[in-house]
Short mmCIF file of C-alpha atoms in Angstrom, two decimals:
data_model
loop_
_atom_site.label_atom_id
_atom_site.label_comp_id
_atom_site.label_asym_id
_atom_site.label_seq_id
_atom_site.Cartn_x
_atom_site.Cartn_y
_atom_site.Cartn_z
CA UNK A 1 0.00 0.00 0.00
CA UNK A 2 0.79 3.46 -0.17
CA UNK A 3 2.33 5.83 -3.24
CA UNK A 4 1.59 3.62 -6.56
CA UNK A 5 2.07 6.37 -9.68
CA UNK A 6 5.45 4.19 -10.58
CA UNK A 7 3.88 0.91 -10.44
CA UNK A 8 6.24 0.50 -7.08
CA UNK A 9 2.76 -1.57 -5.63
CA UNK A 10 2.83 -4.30 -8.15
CA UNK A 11 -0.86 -3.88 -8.87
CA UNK A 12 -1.12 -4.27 -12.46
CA UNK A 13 -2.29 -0.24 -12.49
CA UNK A 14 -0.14 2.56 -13.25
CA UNK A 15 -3.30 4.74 -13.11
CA UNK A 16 -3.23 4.30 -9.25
CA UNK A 17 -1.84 7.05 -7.49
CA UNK A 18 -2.20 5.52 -3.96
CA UNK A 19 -3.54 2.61 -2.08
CA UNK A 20 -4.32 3.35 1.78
CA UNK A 21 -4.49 -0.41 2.87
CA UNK A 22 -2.46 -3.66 2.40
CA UNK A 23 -3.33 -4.90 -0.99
CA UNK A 24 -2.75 -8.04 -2.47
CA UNK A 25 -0.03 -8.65 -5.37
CA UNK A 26 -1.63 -11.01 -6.70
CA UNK A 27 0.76 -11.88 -9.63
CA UNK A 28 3.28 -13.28 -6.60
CA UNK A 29 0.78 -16.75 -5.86
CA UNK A 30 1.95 -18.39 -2.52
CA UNK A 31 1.00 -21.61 -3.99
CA UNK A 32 3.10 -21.81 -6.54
CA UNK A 33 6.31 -20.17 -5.14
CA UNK A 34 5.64 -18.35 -1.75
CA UNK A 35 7.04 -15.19 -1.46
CA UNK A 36 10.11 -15.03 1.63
CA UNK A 37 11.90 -11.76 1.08
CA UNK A 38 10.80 -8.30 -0.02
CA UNK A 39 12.71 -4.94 -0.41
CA UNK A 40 11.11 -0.93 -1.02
CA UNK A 41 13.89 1.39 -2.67
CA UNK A 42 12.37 4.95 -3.70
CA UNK A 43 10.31 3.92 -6.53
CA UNK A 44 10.65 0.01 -6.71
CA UNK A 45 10.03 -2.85 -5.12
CA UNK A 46 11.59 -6.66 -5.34
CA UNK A 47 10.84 -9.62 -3.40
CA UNK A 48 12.78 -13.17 -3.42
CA UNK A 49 10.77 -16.59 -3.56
CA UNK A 50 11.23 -19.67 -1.90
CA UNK A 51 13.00 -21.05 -5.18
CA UNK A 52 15.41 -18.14 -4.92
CA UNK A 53 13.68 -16.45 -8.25
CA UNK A 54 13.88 -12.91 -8.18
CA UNK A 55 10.85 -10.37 -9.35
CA UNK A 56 11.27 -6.41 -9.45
CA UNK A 57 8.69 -3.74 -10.72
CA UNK A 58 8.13 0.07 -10.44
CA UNK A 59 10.44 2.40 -11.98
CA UNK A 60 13.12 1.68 -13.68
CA UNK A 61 14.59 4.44 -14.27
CA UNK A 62 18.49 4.17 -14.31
CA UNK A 63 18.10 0.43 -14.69
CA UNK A 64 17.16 -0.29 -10.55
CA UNK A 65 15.02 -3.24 -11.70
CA UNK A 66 18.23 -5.31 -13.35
CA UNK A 67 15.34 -5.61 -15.96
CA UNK A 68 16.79 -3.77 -19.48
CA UNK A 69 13.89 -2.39 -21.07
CA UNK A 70 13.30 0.46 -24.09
CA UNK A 71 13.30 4.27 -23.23
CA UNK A 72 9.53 4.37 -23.22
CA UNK A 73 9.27 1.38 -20.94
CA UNK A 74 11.58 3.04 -18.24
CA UNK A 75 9.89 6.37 -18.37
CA UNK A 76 6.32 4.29 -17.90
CA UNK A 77 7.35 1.62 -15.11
CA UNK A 78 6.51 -1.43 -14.43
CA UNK A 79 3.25 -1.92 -13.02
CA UNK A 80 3.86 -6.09 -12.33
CA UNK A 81 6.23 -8.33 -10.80
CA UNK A 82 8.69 -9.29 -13.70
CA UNK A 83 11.51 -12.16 -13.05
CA UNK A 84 14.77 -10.50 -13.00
CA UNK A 85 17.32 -12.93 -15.60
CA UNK A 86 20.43 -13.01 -13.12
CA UNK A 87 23.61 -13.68 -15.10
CA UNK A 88 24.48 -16.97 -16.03
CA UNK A 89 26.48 -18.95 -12.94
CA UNK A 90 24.39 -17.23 -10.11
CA UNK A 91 22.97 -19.02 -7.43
CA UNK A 92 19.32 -19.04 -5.66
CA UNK A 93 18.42 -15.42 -4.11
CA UNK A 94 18.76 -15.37 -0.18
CA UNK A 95 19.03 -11.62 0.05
CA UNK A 96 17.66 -8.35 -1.37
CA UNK A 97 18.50 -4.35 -1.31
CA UNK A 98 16.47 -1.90 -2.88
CA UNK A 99 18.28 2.20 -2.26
CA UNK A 100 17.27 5.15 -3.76
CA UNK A 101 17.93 4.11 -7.75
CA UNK A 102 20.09 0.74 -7.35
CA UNK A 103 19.78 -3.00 -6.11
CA UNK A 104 21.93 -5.31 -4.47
CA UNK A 105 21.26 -9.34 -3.98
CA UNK A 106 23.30 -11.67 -2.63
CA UNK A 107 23.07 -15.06 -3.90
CA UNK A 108 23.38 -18.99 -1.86
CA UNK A 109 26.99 -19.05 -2.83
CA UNK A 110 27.77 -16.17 -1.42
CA UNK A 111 28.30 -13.84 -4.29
CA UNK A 112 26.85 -10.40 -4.15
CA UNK A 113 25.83 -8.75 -7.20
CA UNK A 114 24.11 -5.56 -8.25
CA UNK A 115 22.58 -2.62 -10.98
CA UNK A 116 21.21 0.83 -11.54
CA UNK A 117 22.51 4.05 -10.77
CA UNK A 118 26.30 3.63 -10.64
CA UNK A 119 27.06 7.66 -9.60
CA UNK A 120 29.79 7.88 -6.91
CA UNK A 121 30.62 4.21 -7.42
CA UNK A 122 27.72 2.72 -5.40
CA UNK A 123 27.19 -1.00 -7.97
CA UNK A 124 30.70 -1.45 -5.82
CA UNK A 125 32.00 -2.42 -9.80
CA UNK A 126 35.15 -0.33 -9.55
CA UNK A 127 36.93 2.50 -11.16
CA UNK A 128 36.29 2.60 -14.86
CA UNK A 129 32.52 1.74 -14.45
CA UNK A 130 30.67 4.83 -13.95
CA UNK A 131 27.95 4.18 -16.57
CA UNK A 132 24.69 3.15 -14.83
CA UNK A 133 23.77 -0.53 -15.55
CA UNK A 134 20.77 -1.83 -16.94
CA UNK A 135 21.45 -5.75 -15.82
CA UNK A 136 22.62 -6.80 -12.52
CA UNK A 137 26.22 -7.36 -12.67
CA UNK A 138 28.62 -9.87 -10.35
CA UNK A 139 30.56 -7.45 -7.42
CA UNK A 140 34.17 -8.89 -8.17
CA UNK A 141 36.54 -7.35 -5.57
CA UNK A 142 37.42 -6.05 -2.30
CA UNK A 143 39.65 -4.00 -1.08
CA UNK A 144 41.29 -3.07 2.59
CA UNK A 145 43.47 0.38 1.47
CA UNK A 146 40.63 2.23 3.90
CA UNK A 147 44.48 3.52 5.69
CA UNK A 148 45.76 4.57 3.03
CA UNK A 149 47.41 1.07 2.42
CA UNK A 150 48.08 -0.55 -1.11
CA UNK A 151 44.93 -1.61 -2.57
CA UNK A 152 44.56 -5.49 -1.88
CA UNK A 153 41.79 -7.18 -3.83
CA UNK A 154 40.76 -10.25 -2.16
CA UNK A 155 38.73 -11.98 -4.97
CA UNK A 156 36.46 -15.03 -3.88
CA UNK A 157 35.36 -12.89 -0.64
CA UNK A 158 31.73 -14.52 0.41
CA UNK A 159 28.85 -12.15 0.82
CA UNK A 160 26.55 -13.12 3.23
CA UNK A 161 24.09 -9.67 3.06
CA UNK A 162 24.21 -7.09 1.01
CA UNK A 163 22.29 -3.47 2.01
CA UNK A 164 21.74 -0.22 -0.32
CA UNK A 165 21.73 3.28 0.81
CA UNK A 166 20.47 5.69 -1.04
CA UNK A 167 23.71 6.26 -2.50
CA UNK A 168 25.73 4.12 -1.01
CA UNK A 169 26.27 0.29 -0.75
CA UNK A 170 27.37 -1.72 2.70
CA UNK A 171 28.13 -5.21 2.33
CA UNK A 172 28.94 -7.88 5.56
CA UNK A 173 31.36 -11.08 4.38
CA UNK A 174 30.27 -13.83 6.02
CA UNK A 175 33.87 -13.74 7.44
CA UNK A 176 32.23 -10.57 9.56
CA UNK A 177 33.98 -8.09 7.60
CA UNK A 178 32.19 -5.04 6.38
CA UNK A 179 32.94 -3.25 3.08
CA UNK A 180 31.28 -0.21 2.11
CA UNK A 181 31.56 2.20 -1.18
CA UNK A 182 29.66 4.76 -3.09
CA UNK A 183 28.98 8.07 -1.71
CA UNK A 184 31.29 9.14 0.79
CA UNK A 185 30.02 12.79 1.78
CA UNK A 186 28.88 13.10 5.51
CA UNK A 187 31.22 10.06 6.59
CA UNK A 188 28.16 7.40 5.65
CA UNK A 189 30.98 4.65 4.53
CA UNK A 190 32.65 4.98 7.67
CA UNK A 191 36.08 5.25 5.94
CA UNK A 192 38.20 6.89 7.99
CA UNK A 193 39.63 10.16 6.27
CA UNK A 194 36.99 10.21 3.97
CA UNK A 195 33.46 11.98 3.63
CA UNK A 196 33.50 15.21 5.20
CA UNK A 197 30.46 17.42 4.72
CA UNK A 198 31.68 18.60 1.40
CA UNK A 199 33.65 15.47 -0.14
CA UNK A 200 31.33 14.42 -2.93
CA UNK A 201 33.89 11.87 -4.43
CA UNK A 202 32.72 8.09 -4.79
CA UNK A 203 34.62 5.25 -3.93
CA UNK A 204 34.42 2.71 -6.32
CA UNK A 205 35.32 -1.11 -4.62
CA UNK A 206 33.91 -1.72 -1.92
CA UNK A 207 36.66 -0.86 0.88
CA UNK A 208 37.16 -2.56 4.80
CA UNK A 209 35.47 -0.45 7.37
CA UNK A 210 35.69 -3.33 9.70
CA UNK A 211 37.68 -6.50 10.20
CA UNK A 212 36.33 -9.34 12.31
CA UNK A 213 39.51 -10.58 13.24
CA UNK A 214 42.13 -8.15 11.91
CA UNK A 215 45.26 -10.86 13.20
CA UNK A 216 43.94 -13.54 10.65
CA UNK A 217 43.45 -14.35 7.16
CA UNK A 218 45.50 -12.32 4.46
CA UNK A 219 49.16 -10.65 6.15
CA UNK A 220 48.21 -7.62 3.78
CA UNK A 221 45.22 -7.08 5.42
CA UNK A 222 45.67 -3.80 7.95
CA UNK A 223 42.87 -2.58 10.20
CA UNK A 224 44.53 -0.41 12.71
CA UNK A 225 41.19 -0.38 14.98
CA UNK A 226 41.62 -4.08 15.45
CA UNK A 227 39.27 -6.77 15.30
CA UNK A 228 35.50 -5.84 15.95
CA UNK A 229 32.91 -8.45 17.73
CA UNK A 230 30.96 -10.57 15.34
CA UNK A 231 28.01 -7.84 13.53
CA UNK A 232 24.77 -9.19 13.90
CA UNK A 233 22.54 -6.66 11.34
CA UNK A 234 23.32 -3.79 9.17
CA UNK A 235 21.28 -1.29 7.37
CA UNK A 236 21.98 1.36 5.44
CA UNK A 237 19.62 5.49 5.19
CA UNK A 238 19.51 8.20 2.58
CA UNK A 239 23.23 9.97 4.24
CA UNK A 240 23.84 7.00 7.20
CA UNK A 241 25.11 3.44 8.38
CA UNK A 242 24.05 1.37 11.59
CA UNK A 243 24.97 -1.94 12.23
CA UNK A 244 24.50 -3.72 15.47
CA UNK A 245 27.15 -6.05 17.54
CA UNK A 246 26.75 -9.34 18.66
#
């Protein structure tokens, strides 16, 4: 329920401007695949089956529905749940992020992947990939240079959640690291020496914020704050980060 003019309710109307009680989407039938997971961004929705299909609709403007449709089509919206083709390789769907213009979903393997609006580097795809994108695309690296330290990628990191800001991206390993990029202004990645009031600049990888055990793993991995207690949940606002620990 609520603001519908984007097709963000899934109702099969465009012409709806509002709904002011919980309405059915009746496209999603529990008896067929029951629905487990759903995420709001601005102006779309997606929701995660028991099968680990994906479905998006609403607007798709900058390509937040991993959906690639015409000009005219993204203007309009999407008024129905439409499966989302993941990219050949992925897993099932255990977890969903809808921000202000992007998506993030993490599948069983562990891989996180994402699409939309790519400004300030919040798709986490790296430098070189500013253009928005239409298709959800595989996150491939992560970095710990967050000190100022040579960038180490440490490919094959597992994902276990994945949660997008309105421009920003945080993502939790399920070693209990936590990476964050995109937006840094107002010190939402938690990056230390970044994101004063005024610094506008993106950061394109996802970078450490925090290490679960900062003595293990990689000897090129440096987290000067040490290692953190295990994080139990993380979300992600409009200009902030909370997570809670365990």
């Amino acid at each position: 329920w609520g603001r519908g003019d984007n097709g963000q309710l899934g109702l099969g109307r465009l012409a709806v401007q509002q709904v002011g009680w919980p309405t059915k989407v009746a496209v999603l039938d529990p008896t067929v695949d029951p629905v487990t997971l759903v995420a709001c961004g601005a102006f779309h929705t997606m929701a995660v089956t028991t099968s680990g299909a994906l479905y998006s609709w609403g607007r798709e403007e900058f390509g937040c529905l991993g959906i690639r449709f015409d000009r005219e089509r993204m203007r309009s919206g999407v008024d129905k749940p439409q499966r989302v083709r993941l990219p050949s390789g992925t897993g099932r769907v255990v977890g969903v992020s809808c921000g202000g213009a992007h998506s993030l979903v993490v599948d069983h393997k562990g891989v996180a992947l994402s699409c939309g609006k790519n400004e300030h580097g919040r798709l986490g795809l790296g430098v070189g990939t500013s253009a928005n994108s239409l298709e959800f695309q595989v996150v491939t690296s992560f970095q710990d240079d967050a000190m100022g330290a040579a960038s180490v990628a440490e490919e094959g990191v597992k994902i276990a959640r994945a949660v997008a800001g309105g421009s920003h991206s945080v993502f939790l390993s399920r070693a209990g690291d936590l990476y964050a990029c995109g937006r840094q202004s107002l010190g939402r990645l938690g990056i230390p020496g970044k994101g004063g009031e005024d610094d506008n600049e993106g950061v394109w990888t996802p970078q450490l914020v925090l290490c679960r055990a900062a003595d293990q793993g990689s000897p090129d991995k440096k987290n000067t704050r040490g290692p953190s207690p295990a994080i139990q949940a993380v979300s992600a606002g409009g200009q902030h980060t909370c997570f809670v620990l365990g």
